[in-house]
PDB file of C-alpha atoms in Angstrom:
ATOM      1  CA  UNK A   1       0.000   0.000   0.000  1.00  0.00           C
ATOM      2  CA  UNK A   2       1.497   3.695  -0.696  1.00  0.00           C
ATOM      3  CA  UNK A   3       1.361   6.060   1.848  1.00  0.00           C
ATOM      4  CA  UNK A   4       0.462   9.694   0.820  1.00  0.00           C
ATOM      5  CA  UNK A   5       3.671  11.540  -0.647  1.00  0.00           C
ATOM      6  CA  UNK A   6       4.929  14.275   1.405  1.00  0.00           C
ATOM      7  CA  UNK A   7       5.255  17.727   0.141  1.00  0.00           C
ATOM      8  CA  UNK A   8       8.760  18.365   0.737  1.00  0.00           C
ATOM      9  CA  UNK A   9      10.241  21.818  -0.675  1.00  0.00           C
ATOM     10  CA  UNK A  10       6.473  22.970  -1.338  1.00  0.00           C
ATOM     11  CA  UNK A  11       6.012  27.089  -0.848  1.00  0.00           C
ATOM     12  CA  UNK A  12       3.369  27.761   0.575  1.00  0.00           C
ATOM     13  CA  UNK A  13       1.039  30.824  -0.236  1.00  0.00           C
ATOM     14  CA  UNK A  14       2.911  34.589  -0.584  1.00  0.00           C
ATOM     15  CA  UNK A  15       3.042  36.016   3.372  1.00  0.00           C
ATOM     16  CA  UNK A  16       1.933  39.468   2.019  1.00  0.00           C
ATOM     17  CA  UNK A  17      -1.632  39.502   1.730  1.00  0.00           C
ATOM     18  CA  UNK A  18      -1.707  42.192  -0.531  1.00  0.00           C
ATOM     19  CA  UNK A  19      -0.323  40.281  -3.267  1.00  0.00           C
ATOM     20  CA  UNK A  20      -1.550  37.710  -5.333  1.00  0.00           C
ATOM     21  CA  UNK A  21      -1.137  34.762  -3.746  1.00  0.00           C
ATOM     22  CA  UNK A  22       0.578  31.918  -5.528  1.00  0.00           C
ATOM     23  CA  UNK A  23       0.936  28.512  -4.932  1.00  0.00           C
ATOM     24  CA  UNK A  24       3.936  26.357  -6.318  1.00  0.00           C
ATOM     25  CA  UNK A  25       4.431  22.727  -7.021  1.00  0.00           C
ATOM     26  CA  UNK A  26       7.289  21.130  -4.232  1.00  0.00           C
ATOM     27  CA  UNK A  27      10.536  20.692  -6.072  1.00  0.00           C
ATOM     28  CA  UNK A  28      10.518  17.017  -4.659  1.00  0.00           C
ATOM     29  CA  UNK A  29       7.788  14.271  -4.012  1.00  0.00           C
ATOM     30  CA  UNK A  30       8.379  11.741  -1.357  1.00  0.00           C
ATOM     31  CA  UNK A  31       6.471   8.674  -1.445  1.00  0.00           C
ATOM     32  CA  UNK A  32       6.708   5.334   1.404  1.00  0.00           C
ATOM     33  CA  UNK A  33       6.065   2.276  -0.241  1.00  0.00           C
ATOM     34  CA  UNK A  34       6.518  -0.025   2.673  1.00  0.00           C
ATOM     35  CA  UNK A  35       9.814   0.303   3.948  1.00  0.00           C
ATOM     36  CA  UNK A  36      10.995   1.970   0.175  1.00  0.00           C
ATOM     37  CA  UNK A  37      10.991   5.595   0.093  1.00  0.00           C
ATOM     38  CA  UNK A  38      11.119   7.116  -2.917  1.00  0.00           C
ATOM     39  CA  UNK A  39      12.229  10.586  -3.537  1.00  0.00           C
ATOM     40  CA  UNK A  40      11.333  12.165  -7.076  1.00  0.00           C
ATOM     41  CA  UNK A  41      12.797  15.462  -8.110  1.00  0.00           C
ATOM     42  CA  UNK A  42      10.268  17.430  -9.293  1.00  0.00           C
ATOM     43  CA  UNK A  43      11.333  20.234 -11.498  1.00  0.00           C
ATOM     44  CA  UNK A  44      10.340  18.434 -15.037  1.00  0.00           C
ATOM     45  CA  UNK A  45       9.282  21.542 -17.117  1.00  0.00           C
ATOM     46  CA  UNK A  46      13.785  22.314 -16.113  1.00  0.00           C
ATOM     47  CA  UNK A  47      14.278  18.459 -16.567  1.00  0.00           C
ATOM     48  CA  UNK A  48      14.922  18.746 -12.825  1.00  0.00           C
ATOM     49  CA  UNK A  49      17.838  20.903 -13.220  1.00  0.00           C
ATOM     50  CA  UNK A  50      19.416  21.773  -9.865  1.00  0.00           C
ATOM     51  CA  UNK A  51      18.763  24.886  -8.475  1.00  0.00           C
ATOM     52  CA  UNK A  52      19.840  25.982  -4.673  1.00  0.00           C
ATOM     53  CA  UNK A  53      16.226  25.051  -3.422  1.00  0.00           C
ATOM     54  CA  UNK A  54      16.156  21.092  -5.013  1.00  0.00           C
ATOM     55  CA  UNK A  55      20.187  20.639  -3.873  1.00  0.00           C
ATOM     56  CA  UNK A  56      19.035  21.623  -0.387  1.00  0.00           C
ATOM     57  CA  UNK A  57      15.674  19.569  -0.013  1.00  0.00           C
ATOM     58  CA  UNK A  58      17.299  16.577  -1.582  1.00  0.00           C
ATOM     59  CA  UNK A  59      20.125  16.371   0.923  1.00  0.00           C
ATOM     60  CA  UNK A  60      17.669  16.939   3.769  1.00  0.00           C
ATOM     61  CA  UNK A  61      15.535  14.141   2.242  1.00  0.00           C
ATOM     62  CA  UNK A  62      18.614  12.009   2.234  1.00  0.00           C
ATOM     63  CA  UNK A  63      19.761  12.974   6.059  1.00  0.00           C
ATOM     64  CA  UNK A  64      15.603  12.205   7.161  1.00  0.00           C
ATOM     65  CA  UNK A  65      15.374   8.692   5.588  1.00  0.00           C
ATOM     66  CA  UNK A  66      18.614   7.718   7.393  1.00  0.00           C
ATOM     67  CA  UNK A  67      17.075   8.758  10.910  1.00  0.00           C
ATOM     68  CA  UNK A  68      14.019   6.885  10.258  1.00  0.00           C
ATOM     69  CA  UNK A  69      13.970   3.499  11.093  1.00  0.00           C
ATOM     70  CA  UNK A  70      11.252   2.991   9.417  1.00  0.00           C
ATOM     71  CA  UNK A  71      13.103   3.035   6.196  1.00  0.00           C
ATOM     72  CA  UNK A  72      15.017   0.501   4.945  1.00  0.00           C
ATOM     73  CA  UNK A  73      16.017   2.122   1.393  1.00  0.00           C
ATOM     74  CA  UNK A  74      15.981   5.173  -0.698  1.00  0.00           C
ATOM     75  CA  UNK A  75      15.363   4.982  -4.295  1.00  0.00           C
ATOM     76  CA  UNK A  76      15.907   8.184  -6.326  1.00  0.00           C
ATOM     77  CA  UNK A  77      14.242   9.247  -9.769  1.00  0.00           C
ATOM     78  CA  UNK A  78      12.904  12.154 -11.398  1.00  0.00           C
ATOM     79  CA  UNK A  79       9.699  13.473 -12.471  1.00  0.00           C
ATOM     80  CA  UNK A  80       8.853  13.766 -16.224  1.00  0.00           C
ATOM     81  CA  UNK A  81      11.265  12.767 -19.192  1.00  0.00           C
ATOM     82  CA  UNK A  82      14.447  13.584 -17.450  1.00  0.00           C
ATOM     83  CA  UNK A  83      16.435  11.983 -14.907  1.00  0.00           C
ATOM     84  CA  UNK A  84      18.505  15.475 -14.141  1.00  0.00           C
ATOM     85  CA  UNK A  85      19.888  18.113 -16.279  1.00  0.00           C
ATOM     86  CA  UNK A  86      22.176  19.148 -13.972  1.00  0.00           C
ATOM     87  CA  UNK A  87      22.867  22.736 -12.101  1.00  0.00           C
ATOM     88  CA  UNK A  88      20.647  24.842 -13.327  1.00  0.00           C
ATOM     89  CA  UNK A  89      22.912  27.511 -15.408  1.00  0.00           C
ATOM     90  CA  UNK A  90      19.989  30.081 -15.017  1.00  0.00           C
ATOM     91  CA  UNK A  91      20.932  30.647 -11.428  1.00  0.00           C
ATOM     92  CA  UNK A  92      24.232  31.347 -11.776  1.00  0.00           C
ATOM     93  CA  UNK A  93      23.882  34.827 -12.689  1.00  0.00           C
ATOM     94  CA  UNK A  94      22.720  35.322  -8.740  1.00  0.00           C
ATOM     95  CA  UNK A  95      25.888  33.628  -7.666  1.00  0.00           C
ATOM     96  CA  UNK A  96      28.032  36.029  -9.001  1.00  0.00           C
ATOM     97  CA  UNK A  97      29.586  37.503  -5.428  1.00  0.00           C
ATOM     98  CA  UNK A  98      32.038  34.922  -4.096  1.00  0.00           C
ATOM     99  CA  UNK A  99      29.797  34.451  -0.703  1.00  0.00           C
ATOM    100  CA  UNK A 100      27.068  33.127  -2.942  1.00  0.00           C
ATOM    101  CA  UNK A 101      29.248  31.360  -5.216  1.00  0.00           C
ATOM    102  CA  UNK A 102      31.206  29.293  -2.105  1.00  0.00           C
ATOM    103  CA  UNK A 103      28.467  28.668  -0.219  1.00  0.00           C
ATOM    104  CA  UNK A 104      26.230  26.658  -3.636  1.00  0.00           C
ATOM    105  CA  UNK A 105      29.582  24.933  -4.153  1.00  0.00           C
ATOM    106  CA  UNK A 106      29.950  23.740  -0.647  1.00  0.00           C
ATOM    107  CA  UNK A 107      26.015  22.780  -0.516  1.00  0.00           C
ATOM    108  CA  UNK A 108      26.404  20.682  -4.192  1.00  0.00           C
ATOM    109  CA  UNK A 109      29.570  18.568  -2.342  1.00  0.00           C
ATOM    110  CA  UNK A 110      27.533  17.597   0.705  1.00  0.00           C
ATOM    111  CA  UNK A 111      24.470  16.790  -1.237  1.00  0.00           C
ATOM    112  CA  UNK A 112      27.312  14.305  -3.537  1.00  0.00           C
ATOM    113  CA  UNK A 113      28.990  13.207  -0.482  1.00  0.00           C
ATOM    114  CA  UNK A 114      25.555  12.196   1.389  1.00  0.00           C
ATOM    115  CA  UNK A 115      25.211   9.195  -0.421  1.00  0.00           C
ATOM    116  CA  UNK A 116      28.641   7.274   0.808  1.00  0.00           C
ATOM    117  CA  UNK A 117      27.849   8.856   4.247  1.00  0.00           C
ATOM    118  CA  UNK A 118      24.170   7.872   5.132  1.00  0.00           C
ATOM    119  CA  UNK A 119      23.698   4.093   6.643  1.00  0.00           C
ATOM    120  CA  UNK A 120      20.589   3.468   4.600  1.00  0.00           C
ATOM    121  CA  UNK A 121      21.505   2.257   0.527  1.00  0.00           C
ATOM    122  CA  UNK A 122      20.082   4.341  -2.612  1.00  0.00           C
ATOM    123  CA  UNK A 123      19.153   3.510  -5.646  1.00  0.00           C
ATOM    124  CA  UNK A 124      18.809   5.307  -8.880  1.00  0.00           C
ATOM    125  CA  UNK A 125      16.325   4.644 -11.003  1.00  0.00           C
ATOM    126  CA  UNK A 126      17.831   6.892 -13.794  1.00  0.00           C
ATOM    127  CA  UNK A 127      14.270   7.515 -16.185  1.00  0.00           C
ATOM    128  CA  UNK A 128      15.734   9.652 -18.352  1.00  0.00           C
ATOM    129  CA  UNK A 129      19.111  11.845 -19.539  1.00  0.00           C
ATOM    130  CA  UNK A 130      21.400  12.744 -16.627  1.00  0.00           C
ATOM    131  CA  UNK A 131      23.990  15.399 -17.009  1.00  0.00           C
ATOM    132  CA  UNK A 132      26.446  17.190 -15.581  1.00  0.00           C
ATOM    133  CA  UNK A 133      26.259  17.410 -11.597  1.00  0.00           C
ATOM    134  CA  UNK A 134      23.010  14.641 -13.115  1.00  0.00           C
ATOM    135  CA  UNK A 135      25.001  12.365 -13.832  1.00  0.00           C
ATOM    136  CA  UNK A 136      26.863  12.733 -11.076  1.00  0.00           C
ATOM    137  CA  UNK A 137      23.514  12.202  -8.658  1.00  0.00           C
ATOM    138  CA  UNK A 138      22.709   8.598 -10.864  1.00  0.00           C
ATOM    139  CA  UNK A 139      26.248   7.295 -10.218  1.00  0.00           C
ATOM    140  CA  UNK A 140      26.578   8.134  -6.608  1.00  0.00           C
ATOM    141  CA  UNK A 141      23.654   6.048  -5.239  1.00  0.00           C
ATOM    142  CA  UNK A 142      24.963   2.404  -3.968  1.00  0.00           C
ATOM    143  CA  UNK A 143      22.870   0.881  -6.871  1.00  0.00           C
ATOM    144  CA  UNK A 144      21.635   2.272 -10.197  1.00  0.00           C
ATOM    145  CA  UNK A 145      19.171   1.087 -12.806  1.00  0.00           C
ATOM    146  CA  UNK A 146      18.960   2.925 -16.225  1.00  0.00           C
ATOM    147  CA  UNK A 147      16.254   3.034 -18.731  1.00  0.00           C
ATOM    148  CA  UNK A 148      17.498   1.731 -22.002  1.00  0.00           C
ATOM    149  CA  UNK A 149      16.715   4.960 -23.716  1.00  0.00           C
ATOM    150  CA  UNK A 150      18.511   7.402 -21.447  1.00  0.00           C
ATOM    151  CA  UNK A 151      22.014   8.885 -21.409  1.00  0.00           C
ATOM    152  CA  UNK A 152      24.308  10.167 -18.781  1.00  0.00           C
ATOM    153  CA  UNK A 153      27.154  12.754 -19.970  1.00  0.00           C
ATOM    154  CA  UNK A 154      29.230  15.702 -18.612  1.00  0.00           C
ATOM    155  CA  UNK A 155      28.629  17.957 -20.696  1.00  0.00           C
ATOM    156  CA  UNK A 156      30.751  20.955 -19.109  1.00  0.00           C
ATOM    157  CA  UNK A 157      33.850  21.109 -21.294  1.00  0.00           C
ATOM    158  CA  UNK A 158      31.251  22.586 -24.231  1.00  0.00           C
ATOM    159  CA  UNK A 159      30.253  25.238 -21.650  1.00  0.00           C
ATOM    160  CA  UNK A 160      33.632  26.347 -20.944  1.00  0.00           C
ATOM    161  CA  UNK A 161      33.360  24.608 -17.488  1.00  0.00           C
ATOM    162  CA  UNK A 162      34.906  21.640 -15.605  1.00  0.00           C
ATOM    163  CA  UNK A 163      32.596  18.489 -14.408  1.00  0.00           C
ATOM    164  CA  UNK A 164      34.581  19.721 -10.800  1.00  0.00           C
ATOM    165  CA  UNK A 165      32.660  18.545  -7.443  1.00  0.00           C
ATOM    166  CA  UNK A 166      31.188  14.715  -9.851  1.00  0.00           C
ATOM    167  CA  UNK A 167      34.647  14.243 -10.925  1.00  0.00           C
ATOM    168  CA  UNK A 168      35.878  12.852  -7.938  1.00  0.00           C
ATOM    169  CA  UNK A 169      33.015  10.037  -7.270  1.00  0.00           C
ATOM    170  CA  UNK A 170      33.722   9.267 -11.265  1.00  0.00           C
ATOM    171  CA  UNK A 171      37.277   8.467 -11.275  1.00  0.00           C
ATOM    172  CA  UNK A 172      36.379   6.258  -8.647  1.00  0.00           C
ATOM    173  CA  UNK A 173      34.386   4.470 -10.247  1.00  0.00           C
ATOM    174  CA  UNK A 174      35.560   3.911 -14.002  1.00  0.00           C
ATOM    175  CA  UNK A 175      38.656   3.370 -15.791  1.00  0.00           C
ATOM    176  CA  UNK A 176      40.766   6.311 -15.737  1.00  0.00           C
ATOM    177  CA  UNK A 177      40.957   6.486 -19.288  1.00  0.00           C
ATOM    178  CA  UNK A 178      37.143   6.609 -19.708  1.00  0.00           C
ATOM    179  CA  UNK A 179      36.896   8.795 -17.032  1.00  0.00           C
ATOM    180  CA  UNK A 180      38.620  11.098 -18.851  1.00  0.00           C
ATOM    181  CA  UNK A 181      36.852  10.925 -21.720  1.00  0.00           C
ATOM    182  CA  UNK A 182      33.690  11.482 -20.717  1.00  0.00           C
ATOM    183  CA  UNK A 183      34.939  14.998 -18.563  1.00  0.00           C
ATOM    184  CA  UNK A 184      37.439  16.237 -21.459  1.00  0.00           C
ATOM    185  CA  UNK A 185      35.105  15.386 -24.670  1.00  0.00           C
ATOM    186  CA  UNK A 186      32.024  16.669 -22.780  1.00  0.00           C
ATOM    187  CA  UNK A 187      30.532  13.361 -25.299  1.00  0.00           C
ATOM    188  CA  UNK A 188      27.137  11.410 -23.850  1.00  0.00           C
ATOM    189  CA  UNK A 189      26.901   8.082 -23.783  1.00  0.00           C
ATOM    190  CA  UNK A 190      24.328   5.341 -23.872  1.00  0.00           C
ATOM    191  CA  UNK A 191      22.598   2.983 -21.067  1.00  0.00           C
ATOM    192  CA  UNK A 192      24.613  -0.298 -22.588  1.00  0.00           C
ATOM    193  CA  UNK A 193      27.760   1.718 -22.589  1.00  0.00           C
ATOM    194  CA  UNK A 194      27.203   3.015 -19.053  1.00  0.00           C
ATOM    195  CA  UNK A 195      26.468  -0.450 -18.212  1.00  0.00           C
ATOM    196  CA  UNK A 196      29.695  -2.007 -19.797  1.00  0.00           C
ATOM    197  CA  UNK A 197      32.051   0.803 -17.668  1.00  0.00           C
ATOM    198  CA  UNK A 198      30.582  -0.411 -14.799  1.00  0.00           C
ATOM    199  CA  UNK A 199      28.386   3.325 -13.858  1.00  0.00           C
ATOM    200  CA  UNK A 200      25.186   1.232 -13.183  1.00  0.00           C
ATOM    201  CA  UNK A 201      24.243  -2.331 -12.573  1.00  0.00           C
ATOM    202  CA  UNK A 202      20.862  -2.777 -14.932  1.00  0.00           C
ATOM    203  CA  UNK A 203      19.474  -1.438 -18.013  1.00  0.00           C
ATOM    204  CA  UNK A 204      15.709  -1.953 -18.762  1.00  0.00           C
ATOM    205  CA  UNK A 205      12.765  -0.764 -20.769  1.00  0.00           C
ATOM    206  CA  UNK A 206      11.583   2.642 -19.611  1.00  0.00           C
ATOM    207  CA  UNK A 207       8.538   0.596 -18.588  1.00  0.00           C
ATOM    208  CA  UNK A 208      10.082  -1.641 -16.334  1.00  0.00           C
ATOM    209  CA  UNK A 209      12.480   0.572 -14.918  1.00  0.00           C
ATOM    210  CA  UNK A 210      10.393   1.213 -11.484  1.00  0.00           C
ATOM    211  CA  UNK A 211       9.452  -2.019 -10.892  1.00  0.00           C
ATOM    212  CA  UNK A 212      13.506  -3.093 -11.451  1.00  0.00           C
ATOM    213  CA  UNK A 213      14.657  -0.568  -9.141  1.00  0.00           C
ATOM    214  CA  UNK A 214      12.036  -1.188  -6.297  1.00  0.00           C
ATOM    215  CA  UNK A 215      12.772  -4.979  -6.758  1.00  0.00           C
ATOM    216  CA  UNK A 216      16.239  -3.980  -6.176  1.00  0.00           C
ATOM    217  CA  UNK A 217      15.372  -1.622  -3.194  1.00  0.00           C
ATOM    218  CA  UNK A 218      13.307  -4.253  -1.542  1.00  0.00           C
ATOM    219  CA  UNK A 219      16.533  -6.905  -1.332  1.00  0.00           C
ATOM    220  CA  UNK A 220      18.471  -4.202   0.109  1.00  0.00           C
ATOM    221  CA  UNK A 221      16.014  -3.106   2.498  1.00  0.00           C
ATOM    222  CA  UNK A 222      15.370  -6.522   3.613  1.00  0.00           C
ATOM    223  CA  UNK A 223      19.154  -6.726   5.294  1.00  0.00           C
ATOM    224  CA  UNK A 224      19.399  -5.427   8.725  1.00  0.00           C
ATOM    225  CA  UNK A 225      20.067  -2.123   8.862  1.00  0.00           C
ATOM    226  CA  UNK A 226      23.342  -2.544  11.140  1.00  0.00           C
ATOM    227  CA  UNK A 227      24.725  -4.722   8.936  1.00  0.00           C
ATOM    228  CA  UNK A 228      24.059  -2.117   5.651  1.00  0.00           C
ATOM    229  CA  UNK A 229      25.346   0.643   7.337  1.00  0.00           C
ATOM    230  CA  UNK A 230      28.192  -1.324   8.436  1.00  0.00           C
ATOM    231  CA  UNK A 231      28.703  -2.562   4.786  1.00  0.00           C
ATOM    232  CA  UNK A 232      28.295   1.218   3.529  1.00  0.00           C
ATOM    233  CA  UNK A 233      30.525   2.526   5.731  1.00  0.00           C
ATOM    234  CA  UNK A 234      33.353  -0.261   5.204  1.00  0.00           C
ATOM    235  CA  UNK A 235      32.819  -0.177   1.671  1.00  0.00           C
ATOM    236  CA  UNK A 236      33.770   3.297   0.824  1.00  0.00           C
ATOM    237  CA  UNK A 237      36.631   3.484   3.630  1.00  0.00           C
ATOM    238  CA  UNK A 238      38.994   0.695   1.915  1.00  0.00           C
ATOM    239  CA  UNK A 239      38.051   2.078  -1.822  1.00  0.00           C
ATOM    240  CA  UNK A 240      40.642   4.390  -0.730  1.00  0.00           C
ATOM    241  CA  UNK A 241      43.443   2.656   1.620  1.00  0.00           C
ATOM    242  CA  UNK A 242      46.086   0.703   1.267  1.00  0.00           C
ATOM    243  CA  UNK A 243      45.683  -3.347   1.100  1.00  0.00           C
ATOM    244  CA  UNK A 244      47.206  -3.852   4.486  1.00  0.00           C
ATOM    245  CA  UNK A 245      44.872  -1.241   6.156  1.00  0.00           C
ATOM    246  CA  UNK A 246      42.092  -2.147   4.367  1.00  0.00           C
ATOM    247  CA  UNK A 247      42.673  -5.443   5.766  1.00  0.00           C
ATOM    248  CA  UNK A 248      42.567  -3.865   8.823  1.00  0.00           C
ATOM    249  CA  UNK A 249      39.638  -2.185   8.908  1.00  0.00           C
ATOM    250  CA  UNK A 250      38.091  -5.738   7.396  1.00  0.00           C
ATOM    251  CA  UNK A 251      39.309  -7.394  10.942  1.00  0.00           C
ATOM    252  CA  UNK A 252      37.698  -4.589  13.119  1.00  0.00           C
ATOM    253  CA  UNK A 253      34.490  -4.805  11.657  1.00  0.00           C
ATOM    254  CA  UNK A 254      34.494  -8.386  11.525  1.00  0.00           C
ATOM    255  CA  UNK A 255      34.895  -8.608  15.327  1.00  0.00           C
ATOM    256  CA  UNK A 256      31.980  -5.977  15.316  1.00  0.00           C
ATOM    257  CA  UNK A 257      29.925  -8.188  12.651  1.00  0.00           C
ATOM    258  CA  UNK A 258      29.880 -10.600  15.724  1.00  0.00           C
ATOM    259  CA  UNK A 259      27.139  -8.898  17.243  1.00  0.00           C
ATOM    260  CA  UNK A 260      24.326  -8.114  14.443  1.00  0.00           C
ATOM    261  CA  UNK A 261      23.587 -11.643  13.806  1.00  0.00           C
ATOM    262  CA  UNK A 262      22.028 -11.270  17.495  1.00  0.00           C
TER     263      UNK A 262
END
């Protein structure tokens, strides 16, 4: 059964009642279904480009799943034909004083860096063309499933800009040559190629790509929650270390492991 989706981001009606008063659509839907919640950016008529008010409701939606128990995993899509277009260049002509400038940088890294920090897994159900700082949101969940007919690219190099804060989670994740590639040429690329560097783990028919990633969502959410955040956290800590302390870190949380099987 689906709970009602929660209005997160929504603005409410203009405080000055003088003025005509508005009413806009929330930049992101949440939606239980059973222990699944999905999140769905909501900015299609922008292909959910990223503006300062989506960046910062998405990483509070992230930070709120983890603290409820109720939730077991996160699956991420968007609303409409796109998965993400990425920042949304029309806002950058307000970011023009450094203040501004630092502070949407700093907000975009924590929203990346979120999803190797929270306990609870993600998954992307990637509906559509992801771009840019897009791209970088369908690669960082743990899991990803891509409709057949979408694309993911970085498409900054034809802007006259770098792919900067998604760059690092990329190189982490493909070949270096490839990785360089797809940030120099600025070039998109298709689900099955996506698939065959290893940047998500299904492709499927637009139609089936819900069902896929919920399937997907379910298996994780069925593991204790311990144990995944355990995994999570483990996981991304020896990506980066040395064999011998990677090891290391494999024996302390072994000894720990001891005690979720309780």
């Amino acid at each position: 059964m689906t709970d009602k989706p929660e209005n997160q981001g929504q603005t409410t009606f203009s405080g000055d009642s003088k003025a005509k008063k508005t009413w806009s659509v929330p930049v992101l839907l949440v939606e239980n279904r059973g222990v699944v919640r999905i999140l769905t950016m909501n900015r299609p008529e922008k292909r959910n480009a990223l503006n300062s008010e989506l960046t910062q409701v998405l990483l509070d939606a992230l930070r709120v799943a983890d603290a409820d128990e109720s939730v077991g995993c996160v699956v991420l899509t968007g609303a409409g034909p796109g998965f993400c277009a990425g920042a949304d260049l029309s806002e950058f002509k307000d970011l023009q004083q450094a203040v501004a400038a630092e502070d949407r940088a700093e907000l975009t890294m924590q929203l990346h860096l979120a999803f190797s920090k929270i306990g609870v897994p993600v998954v992307t159900a990637i509906n559509g063309h992801a771009m840019g700082g897009g791209a970088g949101l369908a690669i960082a969940g743990d899991m990803a499933v891509m409709a057949d007919s979408a694309k993911l690219g970085y498409p900054e190099p034809k802007h006259g800009i770098v792919a900067a804060i998604v760059m690092a989670n990329l190189v982490r994740q493909v070949g270096r040559k490839a990785a360089f590639e797809l940030v120099a040429l600025g070039e998109p690329i298709d689900a099955q190629r996506a698939l065959q560097l290893g940047m998500v783990n299904r492709v499927v028919a637009l139609s089936s790509l819900m069902n896929e990633a919920l399937g997907i969502a379910e298996k994780l959410a069925a593991v204790k929650r311990p144990a995944m955040a355990e995994t999570k956290r483990l996981f991304h800590e020896v990506a980066d270390l040395p064999l011998a302390a990677a090891l290391e870190r494999g024996r302390d949380t072994n000894k720990r492991m001891r005690g979720f099987s309780k």
